[in-house]
Phi, psi and omega in degrees: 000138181247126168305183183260129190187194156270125176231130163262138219242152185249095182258142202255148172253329180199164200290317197277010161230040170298314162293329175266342163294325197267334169311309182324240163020284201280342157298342196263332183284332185273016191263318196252111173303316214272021175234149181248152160269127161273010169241171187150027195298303208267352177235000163250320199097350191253164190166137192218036157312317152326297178245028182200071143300151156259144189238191201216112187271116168249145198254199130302335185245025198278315209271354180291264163283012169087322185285155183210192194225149117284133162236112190237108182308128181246167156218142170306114182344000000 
């Protein structure tokens, strides 16, 4: 189960810029202060991954164009 919560969400244009799409993400969550990341395990130690993972959305239309989505649960700062 992914708790209910705030996620801002990323769209990946293809699985080979899966990494850099989630560095990306995650610069963006640390960029705009007025959102906390709820995960931050490698750089706090804190992390609420259990119930806020951040994930990965394959659609329907991921085997057509490749794209997908990153979801990375926020809360307000």
């Amino acid at each position: 189960n992914i708790g209910a919560g705030t996620y801002a969400a990323f769209t990946v244009k293809s699985l080979n810029e899966l990494k850099q799409a989630f560095g990306e993400a995650y610069a963006w969550v640390k960029a705009h202060s007025e959102w906390k990341n709820l995960c931050d395990y490698l750089h706090t130690g804190k992390c609420e991954c259990a119930t806020y993972p951040w994930f990965e959305l394959y659609t329907d239309e991921y085997p057509k164009t490749g794209k997908l989505y990153i979801y990375a649960p926020i809360k307000p700062a």
